[in-house]
């Protein structure tokens, strides 16, 4: 994982061991609550992904990253729109035309409301004619396997989940959900080439970061920020991120705060507009982007 990849470099930068505790459950709600309940001394911090930014609108938790301080946004994932290699869809335009001509008949692999595939579907729905039938599976891996078995026609998925089978010729990527092509799949076009309106939502993707309680002392925040800024340049960490198709961000301070706010605005309102949100972003004070 991203956390275990950066951890040795962070230990070296801090000059102290870091014990990683797995607090799984609630799509990050349990680990986020654990860190927020710990003393505000900086000795307990969170390796977290994007999920808490959706907890409010999904009715999972009242805590999101607006309640915490971002030490470092280490990087983000990039998604692709994948189809089986034998699919009749050779381009994203082919897929979109079939969806427009046959509303609701094209099946999209999903991982349920709030997951990466459904969120990307929601974003596209705000930029193009995109009435599909979402079929949920227990993760991107099972969904992609089901797609290869013909159960669904296409699936948005992280490059880290799909790249191996794309490179093996079992799947084809119609587009990367990014403003530009990416090094991992350099020949795959950016989604904005076909749907320019998607540009207002990008860059978008799952992200990975380090967070502490807001009331941790400023000098402690500064020490952690410096250590993780150094750790995020570690060769082993950079290689892992590249191999997984992730984009290294190494972002902190106000830039990180602004990134988190925009990501949340874009995502929760896309979920709201497609009926996936359980609580209105407006009720939570999240402005429409």
PDB file of C-alpha atoms in Angstrom:
ATOM      1  CA  UNK A   1       0.000   0.000   0.000  1.00  0.00           C
ATOM      2  CA  UNK A   2       0.953   3.659  -0.277  1.00  0.00           C
ATOM      3  CA  UNK A   3       1.245   3.977   3.514  1.00  0.00           C
ATOM      4  CA  UNK A   4       3.603   1.038   3.903  1.00  0.00           C
ATOM      5  CA  UNK A   5       5.667   2.257   0.944  1.00  0.00           C
ATOM      6  CA  UNK A   6       6.266   5.739   2.351  1.00  0.00           C
ATOM      7  CA  UNK A   7       6.574   4.653   5.984  1.00  0.00           C
ATOM      8  CA  UNK A   8      10.263   3.554   5.962  1.00  0.00           C
ATOM      9  CA  UNK A   9      11.298   6.840   4.336  1.00  0.00           C
ATOM     10  CA  UNK A  10       9.232   8.791   6.866  1.00  0.00           C
ATOM     11  CA  UNK A  11      10.896   6.874   9.712  1.00  0.00           C
ATOM     12  CA  UNK A  12      14.305   7.789   8.311  1.00  0.00           C
ATOM     13  CA  UNK A  13      13.342  11.449   7.975  1.00  0.00           C
ATOM     14  CA  UNK A  14      11.939  11.613  11.516  1.00  0.00           C
ATOM     15  CA  UNK A  15      14.668   9.473  13.047  1.00  0.00           C
ATOM     16  CA  UNK A  16      12.026   7.487  14.927  1.00  0.00           C
ATOM     17  CA  UNK A  17      10.049   4.295  14.310  1.00  0.00           C
ATOM     18  CA  UNK A  18       6.446   4.569  13.115  1.00  0.00           C
ATOM     19  CA  UNK A  19       4.080   1.758  14.087  1.00  0.00           C
ATOM     20  CA  UNK A  20       1.326   1.246  11.506  1.00  0.00           C
ATOM     21  CA  UNK A  21      -1.973   0.125  13.039  1.00  0.00           C
ATOM     22  CA  UNK A  22      -4.661  -1.190  10.716  1.00  0.00           C
ATOM     23  CA  UNK A  23      -8.014   0.235  11.822  1.00  0.00           C
ATOM     24  CA  UNK A  24     -10.270  -1.074   9.082  1.00  0.00           C
ATOM     25  CA  UNK A  25     -13.998  -0.554   8.792  1.00  0.00           C
ATOM     26  CA  UNK A  26     -16.513   2.064   7.803  1.00  0.00           C
ATOM     27  CA  UNK A  27     -14.562   3.034   4.667  1.00  0.00           C
ATOM     28  CA  UNK A  28     -12.038   4.877   6.817  1.00  0.00           C
ATOM     29  CA  UNK A  29     -14.509   6.125   9.441  1.00  0.00           C
ATOM     30  CA  UNK A  30     -13.045   4.009  12.251  1.00  0.00           C
ATOM     31  CA  UNK A  31      -9.426   5.038  11.630  1.00  0.00           C
ATOM     32  CA  UNK A  32     -10.394   8.701  11.229  1.00  0.00           C
ATOM     33  CA  UNK A  33     -12.340   8.677  14.498  1.00  0.00           C
ATOM     34  CA  UNK A  34      -9.441   6.891  16.235  1.00  0.00           C
ATOM     35  CA  UNK A  35      -6.947   9.608  15.279  1.00  0.00           C
ATOM     36  CA  UNK A  36      -9.361  12.391  16.212  1.00  0.00           C
ATOM     37  CA  UNK A  37      -9.853  10.818  19.648  1.00  0.00           C
ATOM     38  CA  UNK A  38      -6.101  10.483  20.305  1.00  0.00           C
ATOM     39  CA  UNK A  39      -4.099  13.178  22.134  1.00  0.00           C
ATOM     40  CA  UNK A  40      -3.301  16.203  19.941  1.00  0.00           C
ATOM     41  CA  UNK A  41       0.456  15.725  20.254  1.00  0.00           C
ATOM     42  CA  UNK A  42       1.306  14.539  16.738  1.00  0.00           C
ATOM     43  CA  UNK A  43       2.311  11.064  17.868  1.00  0.00           C
ATOM     44  CA  UNK A  44      -0.848   9.643  16.323  1.00  0.00           C
ATOM     45  CA  UNK A  45      -1.520  10.482  12.697  1.00  0.00           C
ATOM     46  CA  UNK A  46      -3.622   9.035   9.928  1.00  0.00           C
ATOM     47  CA  UNK A  47      -2.583   7.441   6.673  1.00  0.00           C
ATOM     48  CA  UNK A  48      -5.870   8.010   4.880  1.00  0.00           C
ATOM     49  CA  UNK A  49      -7.484   7.822   1.455  1.00  0.00           C
ATOM     50  CA  UNK A  50     -10.323   9.847  -0.014  1.00  0.00           C
ATOM     51  CA  UNK A  51     -13.292   8.108   1.626  1.00  0.00           C
ATOM     52  CA  UNK A  52     -13.767  10.438   4.634  1.00  0.00           C
ATOM     53  CA  UNK A  53     -14.480  13.324   2.262  1.00  0.00           C
ATOM     54  CA  UNK A  54     -17.683  11.477   1.304  1.00  0.00           C
ATOM     55  CA  UNK A  55     -18.743  10.350   4.780  1.00  0.00           C
ATOM     56  CA  UNK A  56     -21.051  13.292   5.398  1.00  0.00           C
ATOM     57  CA  UNK A  57     -23.160  12.956   2.256  1.00  0.00           C
ATOM     58  CA  UNK A  58     -23.201   9.164   2.541  1.00  0.00           C
ATOM     59  CA  UNK A  59     -24.411   9.347   6.149  1.00  0.00           C
ATOM     60  CA  UNK A  60     -21.383   7.454   7.465  1.00  0.00           C
ATOM     61  CA  UNK A  61     -19.733   9.957   9.830  1.00  0.00           C
ATOM     62  CA  UNK A  62     -19.644  13.633  10.778  1.00  0.00           C
ATOM     63  CA  UNK A  63     -15.837  13.740  10.530  1.00  0.00           C
ATOM     64  CA  UNK A  64     -14.066  14.584   7.280  1.00  0.00           C
ATOM     65  CA  UNK A  65     -10.672  16.054   6.389  1.00  0.00           C
ATOM     66  CA  UNK A  66     -12.024  19.557   6.964  1.00  0.00           C
ATOM     67  CA  UNK A  67     -11.790  18.631  10.663  1.00  0.00           C
ATOM     68  CA  UNK A  68      -8.129  17.637  10.323  1.00  0.00           C
ATOM     69  CA  UNK A  69      -4.821  19.117   9.166  1.00  0.00           C
ATOM     70  CA  UNK A  70      -3.222  17.704   5.986  1.00  0.00           C
ATOM     71  CA  UNK A  71       0.453  16.987   6.632  1.00  0.00           C
ATOM     72  CA  UNK A  72       0.934  15.786   3.059  1.00  0.00           C
ATOM     73  CA  UNK A  73      -1.230  14.723   0.134  1.00  0.00           C
ATOM     74  CA  UNK A  74       1.171  12.078  -1.122  1.00  0.00           C
ATOM     75  CA  UNK A  75      -0.466  11.277  -4.431  1.00  0.00           C
ATOM     76  CA  UNK A  76      -3.576  10.373  -6.338  1.00  0.00           C
ATOM     77  CA  UNK A  77      -4.715   7.509  -8.471  1.00  0.00           C
ATOM     78  CA  UNK A  78      -5.890   7.771 -12.061  1.00  0.00           C
ATOM     79  CA  UNK A  79      -8.840   5.833 -13.418  1.00  0.00           C
ATOM     80  CA  UNK A  80      -9.524   4.378 -16.840  1.00  0.00           C
ATOM     81  CA  UNK A  81     -12.678   3.488 -18.731  1.00  0.00           C
ATOM     82  CA  UNK A  82     -12.070  -0.200 -19.450  1.00  0.00           C
ATOM     83  CA  UNK A  83     -13.774  -2.652 -21.805  1.00  0.00           C
ATOM     84  CA  UNK A  84     -12.967  -6.270 -22.732  1.00  0.00           C
ATOM     85  CA  UNK A  85     -10.472  -6.599 -25.576  1.00  0.00           C
ATOM     86  CA  UNK A  86     -13.192  -8.117 -27.788  1.00  0.00           C
ATOM     87  CA  UNK A  87     -15.660  -5.304 -27.092  1.00  0.00           C
ATOM     88  CA  UNK A  88     -17.427  -3.607 -29.991  1.00  0.00           C
ATOM     89  CA  UNK A  89     -16.446  -0.297 -28.406  1.00  0.00           C
ATOM     90  CA  UNK A  90     -13.153   0.731 -29.972  1.00  0.00           C
ATOM     91  CA  UNK A  91     -13.241   4.303 -28.681  1.00  0.00           C
ATOM     92  CA  UNK A  92     -14.959   6.251 -25.926  1.00  0.00           C
ATOM     93  CA  UNK A  93     -17.066   7.924 -28.621  1.00  0.00           C
ATOM     94  CA  UNK A  94     -18.373   4.483 -29.636  1.00  0.00           C
ATOM     95  CA  UNK A  95     -19.411   3.767 -26.058  1.00  0.00           C
ATOM     96  CA  UNK A  96     -21.052   7.155 -25.542  1.00  0.00           C
ATOM     97  CA  UNK A  97     -22.996   6.881 -28.807  1.00  0.00           C
ATOM     98  CA  UNK A  98     -24.413   3.487 -27.825  1.00  0.00           C
ATOM     99  CA  UNK A  99     -25.354   4.819 -24.376  1.00  0.00           C
ATOM    100  CA  UNK A 100     -27.090   7.831 -25.939  1.00  0.00           C
ATOM    101  CA  UNK A 101     -28.898   5.699 -28.532  1.00  0.00           C
ATOM    102  CA  UNK A 102     -29.974   3.035 -26.013  1.00  0.00           C
ATOM    103  CA  UNK A 103     -30.543   4.701 -22.611  1.00  0.00           C
ATOM    104  CA  UNK A 104     -30.247   2.249 -19.724  1.00  0.00           C
ATOM    105  CA  UNK A 105     -29.322  -0.766 -21.835  1.00  0.00           C
ATOM    106  CA  UNK A 106     -25.539  -0.519 -21.476  1.00  0.00           C
ATOM    107  CA  UNK A 107     -24.276  -2.153 -18.263  1.00  0.00           C
ATOM    108  CA  UNK A 108     -21.537  -0.527 -16.189  1.00  0.00           C
ATOM    109  CA  UNK A 109     -19.537  -2.382 -13.550  1.00  0.00           C
ATOM    110  CA  UNK A 110     -19.700  -0.656 -10.160  1.00  0.00           C
ATOM    111  CA  UNK A 111     -18.647  -1.127  -6.540  1.00  0.00           C
ATOM    112  CA  UNK A 112     -21.773   0.517  -5.120  1.00  0.00           C
ATOM    113  CA  UNK A 113     -22.769   4.113  -4.326  1.00  0.00           C
ATOM    114  CA  UNK A 114     -19.805   6.329  -3.477  1.00  0.00           C
ATOM    115  CA  UNK A 115     -17.252   3.946  -4.984  1.00  0.00           C
ATOM    116  CA  UNK A 116     -14.835   4.992  -7.714  1.00  0.00           C
ATOM    117  CA  UNK A 117     -16.820   3.579 -10.675  1.00  0.00           C
ATOM    118  CA  UNK A 118     -20.136   5.104  -9.608  1.00  0.00           C
ATOM    119  CA  UNK A 119     -18.517   8.442  -8.799  1.00  0.00           C
ATOM    120  CA  UNK A 120     -16.872   8.607 -12.218  1.00  0.00           C
ATOM    121  CA  UNK A 121     -20.221   7.677 -13.736  1.00  0.00           C
ATOM    122  CA  UNK A 122     -21.784  10.558 -11.803  1.00  0.00           C
ATOM    123  CA  UNK A 123     -19.136  12.997 -13.045  1.00  0.00           C
ATOM    124  CA  UNK A 124     -19.621  11.896 -16.656  1.00  0.00           C
ATOM    125  CA  UNK A 125     -23.402  12.202 -16.206  1.00  0.00           C
ATOM    126  CA  UNK A 126     -22.851  15.866 -15.392  1.00  0.00           C
ATOM    127  CA  UNK A 127     -20.932  16.363 -18.632  1.00  0.00           C
ATOM    128  CA  UNK A 128     -22.556  14.012 -21.182  1.00  0.00           C
ATOM    129  CA  UNK A 129     -25.634  11.908 -21.971  1.00  0.00           C
ATOM    130  CA  UNK A 130     -24.840   8.927 -19.769  1.00  0.00           C
ATOM    131  CA  UNK A 131     -27.843   6.814 -18.730  1.00  0.00           C
ATOM    132  CA  UNK A 132     -26.426   3.370 -17.915  1.00  0.00           C
ATOM    133  CA  UNK A 133     -27.403   0.473 -15.672  1.00  0.00           C
ATOM    134  CA  UNK A 134     -24.864   0.067 -12.864  1.00  0.00           C
ATOM    135  CA  UNK A 135     -24.224  -3.489 -11.671  1.00  0.00           C
ATOM    136  CA  UNK A 136     -22.446  -3.588  -8.271  1.00  0.00           C
ATOM    137  CA  UNK A 137     -19.644  -5.985  -7.372  1.00  0.00           C
ATOM    138  CA  UNK A 138     -17.542  -6.443  -4.245  1.00  0.00           C
ATOM    139  CA  UNK A 139     -14.579  -4.431  -5.490  1.00  0.00           C
ATOM    140  CA  UNK A 140     -12.850  -3.333  -8.670  1.00  0.00           C
ATOM    141  CA  UNK A 141     -11.103  -6.697  -9.095  1.00  0.00           C
ATOM    142  CA  UNK A 142     -14.318  -8.773  -9.007  1.00  0.00           C
ATOM    143  CA  UNK A 143     -16.032  -6.206 -11.220  1.00  0.00           C
ATOM    144  CA  UNK A 144     -13.328  -6.337 -13.869  1.00  0.00           C
ATOM    145  CA  UNK A 145     -13.373 -10.136 -13.769  1.00  0.00           C
ATOM    146  CA  UNK A 146     -17.137 -10.058 -14.268  1.00  0.00           C
ATOM    147  CA  UNK A 147     -16.674  -7.654 -17.172  1.00  0.00           C
ATOM    148  CA  UNK A 148     -14.295 -10.089 -18.853  1.00  0.00           C
ATOM    149  CA  UNK A 149     -16.977 -12.737 -18.353  1.00  0.00           C
ATOM    150  CA  UNK A 150     -19.535 -10.626 -20.177  1.00  0.00           C
ATOM    151  CA  UNK A 151     -21.656  -9.633 -17.173  1.00  0.00           C
ATOM    152  CA  UNK A 152     -21.162  -5.911 -17.847  1.00  0.00           C
ATOM    153  CA  UNK A 153     -20.120  -3.925 -20.904  1.00  0.00           C
ATOM    154  CA  UNK A 154     -17.561  -1.580 -19.372  1.00  0.00           C
ATOM    155  CA  UNK A 155     -16.183  -0.414 -16.052  1.00  0.00           C
ATOM    156  CA  UNK A 156     -14.391   2.663 -14.749  1.00  0.00           C
ATOM    157  CA  UNK A 157     -11.520   1.430 -12.577  1.00  0.00           C
ATOM    158  CA  UNK A 158      -8.218   2.541 -11.142  1.00  0.00           C
ATOM    159  CA  UNK A 159      -5.178   1.999 -13.339  1.00  0.00           C
ATOM    160  CA  UNK A 160      -3.646  -0.011 -10.501  1.00  0.00           C
ATOM    161  CA  UNK A 161      -6.519  -2.513 -10.794  1.00  0.00           C
ATOM    162  CA  UNK A 162      -6.686  -2.680 -14.580  1.00  0.00           C
ATOM    163  CA  UNK A 163      -3.228  -1.962 -16.018  1.00  0.00           C
ATOM    164  CA  UNK A 164      -1.896  -5.527 -15.887  1.00  0.00           C
ATOM    165  CA  UNK A 165      -4.791  -6.939 -17.921  1.00  0.00           C
ATOM    166  CA  UNK A 166      -4.735  -3.962 -20.287  1.00  0.00           C
ATOM    167  CA  UNK A 167      -1.041  -4.549 -20.977  1.00  0.00           C
ATOM    168  CA  UNK A 168      -1.718  -8.297 -21.355  1.00  0.00           C
ATOM    169  CA  UNK A 169      -4.259  -7.550 -24.080  1.00  0.00           C
ATOM    170  CA  UNK A 170      -7.287  -8.832 -22.160  1.00  0.00           C
ATOM    171  CA  UNK A 171      -8.810  -5.371 -21.743  1.00  0.00           C
ATOM    172  CA  UNK A 172      -8.761  -2.127 -23.645  1.00  0.00           C
ATOM    173  CA  UNK A 173      -8.684   1.312 -22.033  1.00  0.00           C
ATOM    174  CA  UNK A 174     -10.879   3.782 -23.913  1.00  0.00           C
ATOM    175  CA  UNK A 175      -9.700   6.796 -21.914  1.00  0.00           C
ATOM    176  CA  UNK A 176      -7.868   7.872 -18.792  1.00  0.00           C
ATOM    177  CA  UNK A 177      -9.911  10.037 -16.421  1.00  0.00           C
ATOM    178  CA  UNK A 178      -7.251  12.735 -16.367  1.00  0.00           C
ATOM    179  CA  UNK A 179      -6.560  16.026 -18.155  1.00  0.00           C
ATOM    180  CA  UNK A 180      -3.636  14.434 -20.020  1.00  0.00           C
ATOM    181  CA  UNK A 181      -2.382  10.928 -20.906  1.00  0.00           C
ATOM    182  CA  UNK A 182      -0.320   9.214 -18.196  1.00  0.00           C
ATOM    183  CA  UNK A 183       3.082   7.530 -18.319  1.00  0.00           C
ATOM    184  CA  UNK A 184       1.693   4.120 -17.330  1.00  0.00           C
ATOM    185  CA  UNK A 185      -0.567   3.993 -20.417  1.00  0.00           C
ATOM    186  CA  UNK A 186       0.870   6.665 -22.729  1.00  0.00           C
ATOM    187  CA  UNK A 187      -1.175   5.645 -25.782  1.00  0.00           C
ATOM    188  CA  UNK A 188      -4.550   5.950 -24.049  1.00  0.00           C
ATOM    189  CA  UNK A 189      -6.242   9.319 -24.702  1.00  0.00           C
ATOM    190  CA  UNK A 190      -7.415  11.672 -21.972  1.00  0.00           C
ATOM    191  CA  UNK A 191     -11.161  11.710 -21.359  1.00  0.00           C
ATOM    192  CA  UNK A 192     -11.358  15.426 -22.139  1.00  0.00           C
ATOM    193  CA  UNK A 193     -10.428  14.649 -25.756  1.00  0.00           C
ATOM    194  CA  UNK A 194     -13.919  13.158 -26.102  1.00  0.00           C
ATOM    195  CA  UNK A 195     -15.793  14.952 -23.289  1.00  0.00           C
ATOM    196  CA  UNK A 196     -14.243  18.429 -22.957  1.00  0.00           C
ATOM    197  CA  UNK A 197     -16.784  19.355 -20.259  1.00  0.00           C
ATOM    198  CA  UNK A 198     -15.114  16.845 -17.920  1.00  0.00           C
ATOM    199  CA  UNK A 199     -12.221  19.277 -17.620  1.00  0.00           C
ATOM    200  CA  UNK A 200     -13.942  21.246 -14.870  1.00  0.00           C
ATOM    201  CA  UNK A 201     -13.878  18.186 -12.608  1.00  0.00           C
ATOM    202  CA  UNK A 202     -10.255  17.223 -13.189  1.00  0.00           C
ATOM    203  CA  UNK A 203      -7.803  16.237 -11.868  1.00  0.00           C
ATOM    204  CA  UNK A 204      -9.885  13.711  -9.973  1.00  0.00           C
ATOM    205  CA  UNK A 205      -9.155  10.323  -8.508  1.00  0.00           C
ATOM    206  CA  UNK A 206      -8.633   8.450  -5.281  1.00  0.00           C
ATOM    207  CA  UNK A 207      -5.957  10.127  -3.188  1.00  0.00           C
ATOM    208  CA  UNK A 208      -3.658   9.197  -0.326  1.00  0.00           C
ATOM    209  CA  UNK A 209      -2.418  11.448   2.441  1.00  0.00           C
ATOM    210  CA  UNK A 210      -1.186  11.968   5.985  1.00  0.00           C
ATOM    211  CA  UNK A 211      -3.417  13.807   8.465  1.00  0.00           C
ATOM    212  CA  UNK A 212      -3.378  14.914  12.114  1.00  0.00           C
ATOM    213  CA  UNK A 213      -5.829  16.600  14.429  1.00  0.00           C
ATOM    214  CA  UNK A 214      -6.224  20.308  13.703  1.00  0.00           C
ATOM    215  CA  UNK A 215      -5.164  21.261  17.220  1.00  0.00           C
ATOM    216  CA  UNK A 216      -1.747  19.586  17.061  1.00  0.00           C
ATOM    217  CA  UNK A 217       0.876  22.272  17.887  1.00  0.00           C
ATOM    218  CA  UNK A 218       2.245  24.173  14.889  1.00  0.00           C
ATOM    219  CA  UNK A 219       5.856  23.161  15.540  1.00  0.00           C
ATOM    220  CA  UNK A 220       4.862  19.494  15.526  1.00  0.00           C
ATOM    221  CA  UNK A 221       2.907  19.970  12.300  1.00  0.00           C
ATOM    222  CA  UNK A 222       5.994  21.606  10.779  1.00  0.00           C
ATOM    223  CA  UNK A 223       8.244  18.708  11.811  1.00  0.00           C
ATOM    224  CA  UNK A 224       5.879  16.130  10.326  1.00  0.00           C
ATOM    225  CA  UNK A 225       5.352  18.190   7.172  1.00  0.00           C
ATOM    226  CA  UNK A 226       9.101  18.448   6.561  1.00  0.00           C
ATOM    227  CA  UNK A 227       9.616  14.723   7.180  1.00  0.00           C
ATOM    228  CA  UNK A 228       6.882  13.600   4.787  1.00  0.00           C
ATOM    229  CA  UNK A 229       7.929  16.115   2.128  1.00  0.00           C
ATOM    230  CA  UNK A 230      11.317  14.382   2.199  1.00  0.00           C
ATOM    231  CA  UNK A 231       9.816  10.881   2.357  1.00  0.00           C
ATOM    232  CA  UNK A 232       7.686  11.556  -0.723  1.00  0.00           C
ATOM    233  CA  UNK A 233      10.875  11.961  -2.784  1.00  0.00           C
ATOM    234  CA  UNK A 234      12.225   8.544  -1.761  1.00  0.00           C
ATOM    235  CA  UNK A 235      13.201   6.399  -4.758  1.00  0.00           C
ATOM    236  CA  UNK A 236      11.408   3.252  -3.564  1.00  0.00           C
ATOM    237  CA  UNK A 237       8.226   5.203  -2.886  1.00  0.00           C
ATOM    238  CA  UNK A 238       8.365   6.906  -6.284  1.00  0.00           C
ATOM    239  CA  UNK A 239       8.855   3.552  -8.027  1.00  0.00           C
ATOM    240  CA  UNK A 240       5.857   2.011  -6.256  1.00  0.00           C
ATOM    241  CA  UNK A 241       3.652   4.972  -7.151  1.00  0.00           C
ATOM    242  CA  UNK A 242       4.725   4.802 -10.791  1.00  0.00           C
ATOM    243  CA  UNK A 243       4.174   1.044 -10.968  1.00  0.00           C
ATOM    244  CA  UNK A 244       0.643   1.476  -9.621  1.00  0.00           C
ATOM    245  CA  UNK A 245      -0.149   4.220 -12.114  1.00  0.00           C
ATOM    246  CA  UNK A 246      -0.387   6.863  -9.391  1.00  0.00           C
ATOM    247  CA  UNK A 247       0.563  10.531  -9.677  1.00  0.00           C
ATOM    248  CA  UNK A 248       2.893  11.798  -6.921  1.00  0.00           C
ATOM    249  CA  UNK A 249       1.628  15.108  -5.491  1.00  0.00           C
ATOM    250  CA  UNK A 250       3.746  15.754  -2.352  1.00  0.00           C
ATOM    251  CA  UNK A 251       1.416  18.626  -1.440  1.00  0.00           C
ATOM    252  CA  UNK A 252       1.004  20.375   1.910  1.00  0.00           C
ATOM    253  CA  UNK A 253      -0.195  23.612   3.503  1.00  0.00           C
ATOM    254  CA  UNK A 254      -2.911  25.734   1.908  1.00  0.00           C
ATOM    255  CA  UNK A 255      -2.418  23.985  -1.424  1.00  0.00           C
ATOM    256  CA  UNK A 256      -3.441  20.700   0.220  1.00  0.00           C
ATOM    257  CA  UNK A 257      -6.410  22.336   1.967  1.00  0.00           C
ATOM    258  CA  UNK A 258      -7.615  23.777  -1.352  1.00  0.00           C
ATOM    259  CA  UNK A 259      -7.173  20.433  -3.130  1.00  0.00           C
ATOM    260  CA  UNK A 260      -9.240  18.634  -0.489  1.00  0.00           C
ATOM    261  CA  UNK A 261     -12.003  21.240  -0.635  1.00  0.00           C
ATOM    262  CA  UNK A 262     -12.273  21.136  -4.439  1.00  0.00           C
ATOM    263  CA  UNK A 263     -12.184  17.333  -4.515  1.00  0.00           C
ATOM    264  CA  UNK A 264     -14.999  17.191  -1.983  1.00  0.00           C
ATOM    265  CA  UNK A 265     -17.116  19.817  -3.749  1.00  0.00           C
ATOM    266  CA  UNK A 266     -16.828  18.155  -7.142  1.00  0.00           C
ATOM    267  CA  UNK A 267     -17.488  14.664  -5.837  1.00  0.00           C
ATOM    268  CA  UNK A 268     -20.329  15.202  -3.379  1.00  0.00           C
ATOM    269  CA  UNK A 269     -22.308  17.381  -5.773  1.00  0.00           C
ATOM    270  CA  UNK A 270     -21.884  14.819  -8.548  1.00  0.00           C
ATOM    271  CA  UNK A 271     -23.256  12.205  -6.150  1.00  0.00           C
ATOM    272  CA  UNK A 272     -26.097  14.533  -5.167  1.00  0.00           C
ATOM    273  CA  UNK A 273     -27.054  15.279  -8.768  1.00  0.00           C
ATOM    274  CA  UNK A 274     -27.297  11.588  -9.616  1.00  0.00           C
ATOM    275  CA  UNK A 275     -29.275  10.660  -6.501  1.00  0.00           C
ATOM    276  CA  UNK A 276     -26.481   8.710  -4.807  1.00  0.00           C
ATOM    277  CA  UNK A 277     -26.033  11.074  -1.844  1.00  0.00           C
ATOM    278  CA  UNK A 278     -28.010  10.328   1.319  1.00  0.00           C
ATOM    279  CA  UNK A 279     -27.505  13.809   2.787  1.00  0.00           C
ATOM    280  CA  UNK A 280     -27.562  16.984   0.691  1.00  0.00           C
ATOM    281  CA  UNK A 281     -24.176  18.738   0.443  1.00  0.00           C
ATOM    282  CA  UNK A 282     -26.063  22.004   0.901  1.00  0.00           C
ATOM    283  CA  UNK A 283     -27.256  20.821   4.311  1.00  0.00           C
ATOM    284  CA  UNK A 284     -23.615  20.168   5.229  1.00  0.00           C
ATOM    285  CA  UNK A 285     -22.526  23.616   4.071  1.00  0.00           C
ATOM    286  CA  UNK A 286     -20.608  22.350   1.039  1.00  0.00           C
ATOM    287  CA  UNK A 287     -20.983  24.852  -1.800  1.00  0.00           C
ATOM    288  CA  UNK A 288     -21.588  23.710  -5.353  1.00  0.00           C
ATOM    289  CA  UNK A 289     -18.347  24.044  -7.368  1.00  0.00           C
TER     290      UNK A 289
END
